[in-house]
């Protein structure tokens, strides 16, 4: 992956609906060259998909919480992760270092729904306890990290 590929990725992270012609203008290539490069990036697994970004509160998901999952001594992480993935309310799941095995992002409509979801989480075999932080507001989320784009670094200073 070269600097032009990195610029294409950055442009797509800013606007996943950009046309090949728009991308070409931004990186100095023809639309067909950009199309070929994007296809290679997709085939290599660099670009894994395209999706619409939706404001959760506008679709009735006004409560966000980060929930730390503390496993039992007999828990298998794969089984717990699979059970977490089966819950529609769990938007993201991160395996983390520390006392918690996972931190999940949960989105629900109301605090009552959050309480029910926490009950469901605690009943998953292998979950010993949870630690919940309710999000009061989101300052930013899902922003593209294009660190090192201009100088070719991988984002490390």
JSON list of C-alpha atoms in Angstrom, two decimals:
[
{"chain": "A", "resi": 1, "resn": "UNK", "atom": "CA", "xyz": [0.00, 0.00, 0.00]},
{"chain": "A", "resi": 2, "resn": "UNK", "atom": "CA", "xyz": [1.49, 3.30, -1.07]},
{"chain": "A", "resi": 3, "resn": "UNK", "atom": "CA", "xyz": [0.75, 6.94, -0.27]},
{"chain": "A", "resi": 4, "resn": "UNK", "atom": "CA", "xyz": [-1.89, 7.20, -3.02]},
{"chain": "A", "resi": 5, "resn": "UNK", "atom": "CA", "xyz": [-3.76, 4.22, -1.55]},
{"chain": "A", "resi": 6, "resn": "UNK", "atom": "CA", "xyz": [-3.61, 5.92, 1.86]},
{"chain": "A", "resi": 7, "resn": "UNK", "atom": "CA", "xyz": [-5.10, 9.09, 0.37]},
{"chain": "A", "resi": 8, "resn": "UNK", "atom": "CA", "xyz": [-7.89, 7.09, -1.30]},
{"chain": "A", "resi": 9, "resn": "UNK", "atom": "CA", "xyz": [-8.66, 5.39, 2.01]},
{"chain": "A", "resi": 10, "resn": "UNK", "atom": "CA", "xyz": [-8.70, 8.74, 3.82]},
{"chain": "A", "resi": 11, "resn": "UNK", "atom": "CA", "xyz": [-11.07, 10.21, 1.23]},
{"chain": "A", "resi": 12, "resn": "UNK", "atom": "CA", "xyz": [-13.40, 7.19, 1.48]},
{"chain": "A", "resi": 13, "resn": "UNK", "atom": "CA", "xyz": [-13.38, 7.40, 5.28]},
{"chain": "A", "resi": 14, "resn": "UNK", "atom": "CA", "xyz": [-14.53, 11.00, 4.95]},
{"chain": "A", "resi": 15, "resn": "UNK", "atom": "CA", "xyz": [-17.14, 10.21, 2.29]},
{"chain": "A", "resi": 16, "resn": "UNK", "atom": "CA", "xyz": [-17.86, 6.58, 1.48]},
{"chain": "A", "resi": 17, "resn": "UNK", "atom": "CA", "xyz": [-20.20, 7.68, -1.31]},
{"chain": "A", "resi": 18, "resn": "UNK", "atom": "CA", "xyz": [-17.53, 9.59, -3.24]},
{"chain": "A", "resi": 19, "resn": "UNK", "atom": "CA", "xyz": [-17.43, 8.68, -6.92]},
{"chain": "A", "resi": 20, "resn": "UNK", "atom": "CA", "xyz": [-14.31, 7.29, -8.52]},
{"chain": "A", "resi": 21, "resn": "UNK", "atom": "CA", "xyz": [-14.06, 10.54, -10.46]},
{"chain": "A", "resi": 22, "resn": "UNK", "atom": "CA", "xyz": [-14.19, 12.57, -7.22]},
{"chain": "A", "resi": 23, "resn": "UNK", "atom": "CA", "xyz": [-11.58, 10.32, -5.64]},
{"chain": "A", "resi": 24, "resn": "UNK", "atom": "CA", "xyz": [-9.42, 10.57, -8.74]},
{"chain": "A", "resi": 25, "resn": "UNK", "atom": "CA", "xyz": [-9.50, 14.36, -8.63]},
{"chain": "A", "resi": 26, "resn": "UNK", "atom": "CA", "xyz": [-8.50, 14.36, -4.96]},
{"chain": "A", "resi": 27, "resn": "UNK", "atom": "CA", "xyz": [-5.52, 12.02, -5.48]},
{"chain": "A", "resi": 28, "resn": "UNK", "atom": "CA", "xyz": [-4.48, 12.98, -9.00]},
{"chain": "A", "resi": 29, "resn": "UNK", "atom": "CA", "xyz": [-5.49, 9.79, -10.83]},
{"chain": "A", "resi": 30, "resn": "UNK", "atom": "CA", "xyz": [-8.07, 8.80, -13.42]},
{"chain": "A", "resi": 31, "resn": "UNK", "atom": "CA", "xyz": [-11.38, 7.34, -12.27]},
{"chain": "A", "resi": 32, "resn": "UNK", "atom": "CA", "xyz": [-10.44, 3.97, -13.77]},
{"chain": "A", "resi": 33, "resn": "UNK", "atom": "CA", "xyz": [-7.12, 3.90, -11.88]},
{"chain": "A", "resi": 34, "resn": "UNK", "atom": "CA", "xyz": [-8.91, 4.71, -8.63]},
{"chain": "A", "resi": 35, "resn": "UNK", "atom": "CA", "xyz": [-11.51, 2.01, -9.37]},
{"chain": "A", "resi": 36, "resn": "UNK", "atom": "CA", "xyz": [-8.75, -0.54, -9.85]},
{"chain": "A", "resi": 37, "resn": "UNK", "atom": "CA", "xyz": [-6.97, 0.51, -6.65]},
{"chain": "A", "resi": 38, "resn": "UNK", "atom": "CA", "xyz": [-10.18, 0.44, -4.60]},
{"chain": "A", "resi": 39, "resn": "UNK", "atom": "CA", "xyz": [-10.92, -3.04, -5.93]},
{"chain": "A", "resi": 40, "resn": "UNK", "atom": "CA", "xyz": [-7.47, -4.22, -4.85]},
{"chain": "A", "resi": 41, "resn": "UNK", "atom": "CA", "xyz": [-7.91, -2.63, -1.40]},
{"chain": "A", "resi": 42, "resn": "UNK", "atom": "CA", "xyz": [-11.25, -4.42, -1.03]},
{"chain": "A", "resi": 43, "resn": "UNK", "atom": "CA", "xyz": [-9.80, -7.76, -2.20]},
{"chain": "A", "resi": 44, "resn": "UNK", "atom": "CA", "xyz": [-6.90, -7.40, 0.25]},
{"chain": "A", "resi": 45, "resn": "UNK", "atom": "CA", "xyz": [-9.30, -6.82, 3.13]},
{"chain": "A", "resi": 46, "resn": "UNK", "atom": "CA", "xyz": [-8.14, -3.25, 3.75]},
{"chain": "A", "resi": 47, "resn": "UNK", "atom": "CA", "xyz": [-11.57, -1.86, 2.91]},
{"chain": "A", "resi": 48, "resn": "UNK", "atom": "CA", "xyz": [-14.05, -4.16, 4.62]},
{"chain": "A", "resi": 49, "resn": "UNK", "atom": "CA", "xyz": [-17.34, -2.48, 3.78]},
{"chain": "A", "resi": 50, "resn": "UNK", "atom": "CA", "xyz": [-19.44, 0.63, 3.37]},
{"chain": "A", "resi": 51, "resn": "UNK", "atom": "CA", "xyz": [-22.29, 1.73, 5.59]},
{"chain": "A", "resi": 52, "resn": "UNK", "atom": "CA", "xyz": [-24.60, 4.59, 6.43]},
{"chain": "A", "resi": 53, "resn": "UNK", "atom": "CA", "xyz": [-23.82, 6.51, 9.60]},
{"chain": "A", "resi": 54, "resn": "UNK", "atom": "CA", "xyz": [-27.04, 7.12, 11.52]},
{"chain": "A", "resi": 55, "resn": "UNK", "atom": "CA", "xyz": [-27.71, 9.40, 14.49]},
{"chain": "A", "resi": 56, "resn": "UNK", "atom": "CA", "xyz": [-28.82, 6.84, 17.11]},
{"chain": "A", "resi": 57, "resn": "UNK", "atom": "CA", "xyz": [-31.22, 9.21, 18.87]},
{"chain": "A", "resi": 58, "resn": "UNK", "atom": "CA", "xyz": [-33.16, 9.80, 15.64]},
{"chain": "A", "resi": 59, "resn": "UNK", "atom": "CA", "xyz": [-33.92, 6.08, 15.40]},
{"chain": "A", "resi": 60, "resn": "UNK", "atom": "CA", "xyz": [-34.98, 5.77, 19.03]},
{"chain": "A", "resi": 61, "resn": "UNK", "atom": "CA", "xyz": [-31.67, 4.71, 20.59]},
{"chain": "A", "resi": 62, "resn": "UNK", "atom": "CA", "xyz": [-31.09, 7.65, 22.92]},
{"chain": "A", "resi": 63, "resn": "UNK", "atom": "CA", "xyz": [-29.24, 5.84, 25.72]},
{"chain": "A", "resi": 64, "resn": "UNK", "atom": "CA", "xyz": [-25.65, 4.69, 25.27]},
{"chain": "A", "resi": 65, "resn": "UNK", "atom": "CA", "xyz": [-23.64, 2.84, 27.89]},
{"chain": "A", "resi": 66, "resn": "UNK", "atom": "CA", "xyz": [-20.19, 1.31, 28.08]},
{"chain": "A", "resi": 67, "resn": "UNK", "atom": "CA", "xyz": [-20.31, -1.95, 30.01]},
{"chain": "A", "resi": 68, "resn": "UNK", "atom": "CA", "xyz": [-17.26, -3.72, 31.38]},
{"chain": "A", "resi": 69, "resn": "UNK", "atom": "CA", "xyz": [-17.67, -7.49, 31.50]},
{"chain": "A", "resi": 70, "resn": "UNK", "atom": "CA", "xyz": [-15.86, -9.29, 34.32]},
{"chain": "A", "resi": 71, "resn": "UNK", "atom": "CA", "xyz": [-15.65, -13.02, 33.54]},
{"chain": "A", "resi": 72, "resn": "UNK", "atom": "CA", "xyz": [-15.98, -15.90, 35.94]},
{"chain": "A", "resi": 73, "resn": "UNK", "atom": "CA", "xyz": [-12.94, -18.12, 36.51]},
{"chain": "A", "resi": 74, "resn": "UNK", "atom": "CA", "xyz": [-14.46, -20.83, 34.33]},
{"chain": "A", "resi": 75, "resn": "UNK", "atom": "CA", "xyz": [-15.49, -18.56, 31.45]},
{"chain": "A", "resi": 76, "resn": "UNK", "atom": "CA", "xyz": [-14.22, -19.07, 27.94]},
{"chain": "A", "resi": 77, "resn": "UNK", "atom": "CA", "xyz": [-13.77, -15.76, 26.18]},
{"chain": "A", "resi": 78, "resn": "UNK", "atom": "CA", "xyz": [-14.98, -17.10, 22.83]},
{"chain": "A", "resi": 79, "resn": "UNK", "atom": "CA", "xyz": [-18.26, -18.31, 24.34]},
{"chain": "A", "resi": 80, "resn": "UNK", "atom": "CA", "xyz": [-18.85, -15.03, 26.19]},
{"chain": "A", "resi": 81, "resn": "UNK", "atom": "CA", "xyz": [-18.03, -13.01, 23.07]},
{"chain": "A", "resi": 82, "resn": "UNK", "atom": "CA", "xyz": [-20.42, -15.12, 20.97]},
{"chain": "A", "resi": 83, "resn": "UNK", "atom": "CA", "xyz": [-23.21, -14.60, 23.50]},
{"chain": "A", "resi": 84, "resn": "UNK", "atom": "CA", "xyz": [-22.53, -10.84, 23.59]},
{"chain": "A", "resi": 85, "resn": "UNK", "atom": "CA", "xyz": [-22.68, -10.77, 19.80]},
{"chain": "A", "resi": 86, "resn": "UNK", "atom": "CA", "xyz": [-26.12, -12.36, 19.88]},
{"chain": "A", "resi": 87, "resn": "UNK", "atom": "CA", "xyz": [-27.60, -9.33, 21.70]},
{"chain": "A", "resi": 88, "resn": "UNK", "atom": "CA", "xyz": [-28.94, -6.69, 19.31]},
{"chain": "A", "resi": 89, "resn": "UNK", "atom": "CA", "xyz": [-28.28, -3.94, 21.87]},
{"chain": "A", "resi": 90, "resn": "UNK", "atom": "CA", "xyz": [-24.53, -4.61, 21.84]},
{"chain": "A", "resi": 91, "resn": "UNK", "atom": "CA", "xyz": [-23.11, -2.36, 19.13]},
{"chain": "A", "resi": 92, "resn": "UNK", "atom": "CA", "xyz": [-19.39, -2.96, 19.72]},
{"chain": "A", "resi": 93, "resn": "UNK", "atom": "CA", "xyz": [-17.34, -5.44, 21.73]},
{"chain": "A", "resi": 94, "resn": "UNK", "atom": "CA", "xyz": [-13.70, -4.96, 22.65]},
{"chain": "A", "resi": 95, "resn": "UNK", "atom": "CA", "xyz": [-11.44, -7.52, 24.32]},
{"chain": "A", "resi": 96, "resn": "UNK", "atom": "CA", "xyz": [-9.39, -5.49, 26.80]},
{"chain": "A", "resi": 97, "resn": "UNK", "atom": "CA", "xyz": [-6.50, -5.86, 29.24]},
{"chain": "A", "resi": 98, "resn": "UNK", "atom": "CA", "xyz": [-7.20, -5.55, 32.95]},
{"chain": "A", "resi": 99, "resn": "UNK", "atom": "CA", "xyz": [-9.83, -6.94, 35.32]},
{"chain": "A", "resi": 100, "resn": "UNK", "atom": "CA", "xyz": [-12.49, -6.82, 32.63]},
{"chain": "A", "resi": 101, "resn": "UNK", "atom": "CA", "xyz": [-12.30, -9.23, 29.72]},
{"chain": "A", "resi": 102, "resn": "UNK", "atom": "CA", "xyz": [-14.53, -7.10, 27.47]},
{"chain": "A", "resi": 103, "resn": "UNK", "atom": "CA", "xyz": [-15.97, -3.64, 27.18]},
{"chain": "A", "resi": 104, "resn": "UNK", "atom": "CA", "xyz": [-19.15, -3.42, 25.13]},
{"chain": "A", "resi": 105, "resn": "UNK", "atom": "CA", "xyz": [-21.02, -0.42, 23.78]},
{"chain": "A", "resi": 106, "resn": "UNK", "atom": "CA", "xyz": [-24.75, -0.79, 24.29]},
{"chain": "A", "resi": 107, "resn": "UNK", "atom": "CA", "xyz": [-27.43, 1.37, 22.68]},
{"chain": "A", "resi": 108, "resn": "UNK", "atom": "CA", "xyz": [-31.05, 1.26, 23.84]},
{"chain": "A", "resi": 109, "resn": "UNK", "atom": "CA", "xyz": [-34.10, 3.52, 23.85]},
{"chain": "A", "resi": 110, "resn": "UNK", "atom": "CA", "xyz": [-34.56, 4.14, 27.58]},
{"chain": "A", "resi": 111, "resn": "UNK", "atom": "CA", "xyz": [-32.90, 3.66, 30.94]},
{"chain": "A", "resi": 112, "resn": "UNK", "atom": "CA", "xyz": [-35.47, 0.94, 31.66]},
{"chain": "A", "resi": 113, "resn": "UNK", "atom": "CA", "xyz": [-34.29, -0.85, 28.50]},
{"chain": "A", "resi": 114, "resn": "UNK", "atom": "CA", "xyz": [-30.71, -0.48, 29.72]},
{"chain": "A", "resi": 115, "resn": "UNK", "atom": "CA", "xyz": [-31.63, -2.10, 33.02]},
{"chain": "A", "resi": 116, "resn": "UNK", "atom": "CA", "xyz": [-33.23, -5.06, 31.19]},
{"chain": "A", "resi": 117, "resn": "UNK", "atom": "CA", "xyz": [-30.19, -5.37, 28.91]},
{"chain": "A", "resi": 118, "resn": "UNK", "atom": "CA", "xyz": [-27.82, -5.37, 31.88]},
{"chain": "A", "resi": 119, "resn": "UNK", "atom": "CA", "xyz": [-29.87, -8.19, 33.38]},
{"chain": "A", "resi": 120, "resn": "UNK", "atom": "CA", "xyz": [-29.52, -10.15, 30.14]},
{"chain": "A", "resi": 121, "resn": "UNK", "atom": "CA", "xyz": [-25.77, -9.50, 30.08]},
{"chain": "A", "resi": 122, "resn": "UNK", "atom": "CA", "xyz": [-25.37, -10.72, 33.66]},
{"chain": "A", "resi": 123, "resn": "UNK", "atom": "CA", "xyz": [-27.22, -13.95, 32.86]},
{"chain": "A", "resi": 124, "resn": "UNK", "atom": "CA", "xyz": [-24.75, -14.91, 30.12]},
{"chain": "A", "resi": 125, "resn": "UNK", "atom": "CA", "xyz": [-22.80, -17.99, 31.28]},
{"chain": "A", "resi": 126, "resn": "UNK", "atom": "CA", "xyz": [-19.28, -16.88, 32.11]},
{"chain": "A", "resi": 127, "resn": "UNK", "atom": "CA", "xyz": [-20.20, -13.30, 33.06]},
{"chain": "A", "resi": 128, "resn": "UNK", "atom": "CA", "xyz": [-19.37, -12.76, 36.73]},
{"chain": "A", "resi": 129, "resn": "UNK", "atom": "CA", "xyz": [-20.31, -9.11, 37.00]},
{"chain": "A", "resi": 130, "resn": "UNK", "atom": "CA", "xyz": [-20.58, -5.93, 35.00]},
{"chain": "A", "resi": 131, "resn": "UNK", "atom": "CA", "xyz": [-19.49, -2.34, 35.46]},
{"chain": "A", "resi": 132, "resn": "UNK", "atom": "CA", "xyz": [-21.61, 0.23, 33.62]},
{"chain": "A", "resi": 133, "resn": "UNK", "atom": "CA", "xyz": [-20.87, 3.80, 32.56]},
{"chain": "A", "resi": 134, "resn": "UNK", "atom": "CA", "xyz": [-23.79, 5.70, 31.07]},
{"chain": "A", "resi": 135, "resn": "UNK", "atom": "CA", "xyz": [-22.83, 8.14, 28.32]},
{"chain": "A", "resi": 136, "resn": "UNK", "atom": "CA", "xyz": [-24.25, 11.62, 28.94]},
{"chain": "A", "resi": 137, "resn": "UNK", "atom": "CA", "xyz": [-23.32, 13.03, 25.53]},
{"chain": "A", "resi": 138, "resn": "UNK", "atom": "CA", "xyz": [-21.14, 12.10, 22.59]},
{"chain": "A", "resi": 139, "resn": "UNK", "atom": "CA", "xyz": [-18.62, 14.76, 21.61]},
{"chain": "A", "resi": 140, "resn": "UNK", "atom": "CA", "xyz": [-17.42, 12.80, 18.58]},
{"chain": "A", "resi": 141, "resn": "UNK", "atom": "CA", "xyz": [-17.48, 9.20, 17.45]},
{"chain": "A", "resi": 142, "resn": "UNK", "atom": "CA", "xyz": [-16.25, 7.13, 14.55]},
{"chain": "A", "resi": 143, "resn": "UNK", "atom": "CA", "xyz": [-14.01, 9.85, 13.17]},
{"chain": "A", "resi": 144, "resn": "UNK", "atom": "CA", "xyz": [-11.45, 8.74, 10.62]},
{"chain": "A", "resi": 145, "resn": "UNK", "atom": "CA", "xyz": [-7.91, 8.44, 11.95]},
{"chain": "A", "resi": 146, "resn": "UNK", "atom": "CA", "xyz": [-5.76, 9.66, 9.11]},
{"chain": "A", "resi": 147, "resn": "UNK", "atom": "CA", "xyz": [-2.67, 10.30, 11.24]},
{"chain": "A", "resi": 148, "resn": "UNK", "atom": "CA", "xyz": [0.54, 10.09, 9.26]},
{"chain": "A", "resi": 149, "resn": "UNK", "atom": "CA", "xyz": [-1.22, 10.43, 5.92]},
{"chain": "A", "resi": 150, "resn": "UNK", "atom": "CA", "xyz": [0.86, 13.30, 4.60]},
{"chain": "A", "resi": 151, "resn": "UNK", "atom": "CA", "xyz": [4.27, 11.93, 5.57]},
{"chain": "A", "resi": 152, "resn": "UNK", "atom": "CA", "xyz": [3.63, 8.23, 4.93]},
{"chain": "A", "resi": 153, "resn": "UNK", "atom": "CA", "xyz": [3.87, 7.16, 8.57]},
{"chain": "A", "resi": 154, "resn": "UNK", "atom": "CA", "xyz": [1.43, 4.65, 10.04]},
{"chain": "A", "resi": 155, "resn": "UNK", "atom": "CA", "xyz": [0.12, 7.10, 12.64]},
{"chain": "A", "resi": 156, "resn": "UNK", "atom": "CA", "xyz": [2.96, 6.65, 15.14]},
{"chain": "A", "resi": 157, "resn": "UNK", "atom": "CA", "xyz": [4.99, 9.70, 16.07]}
]
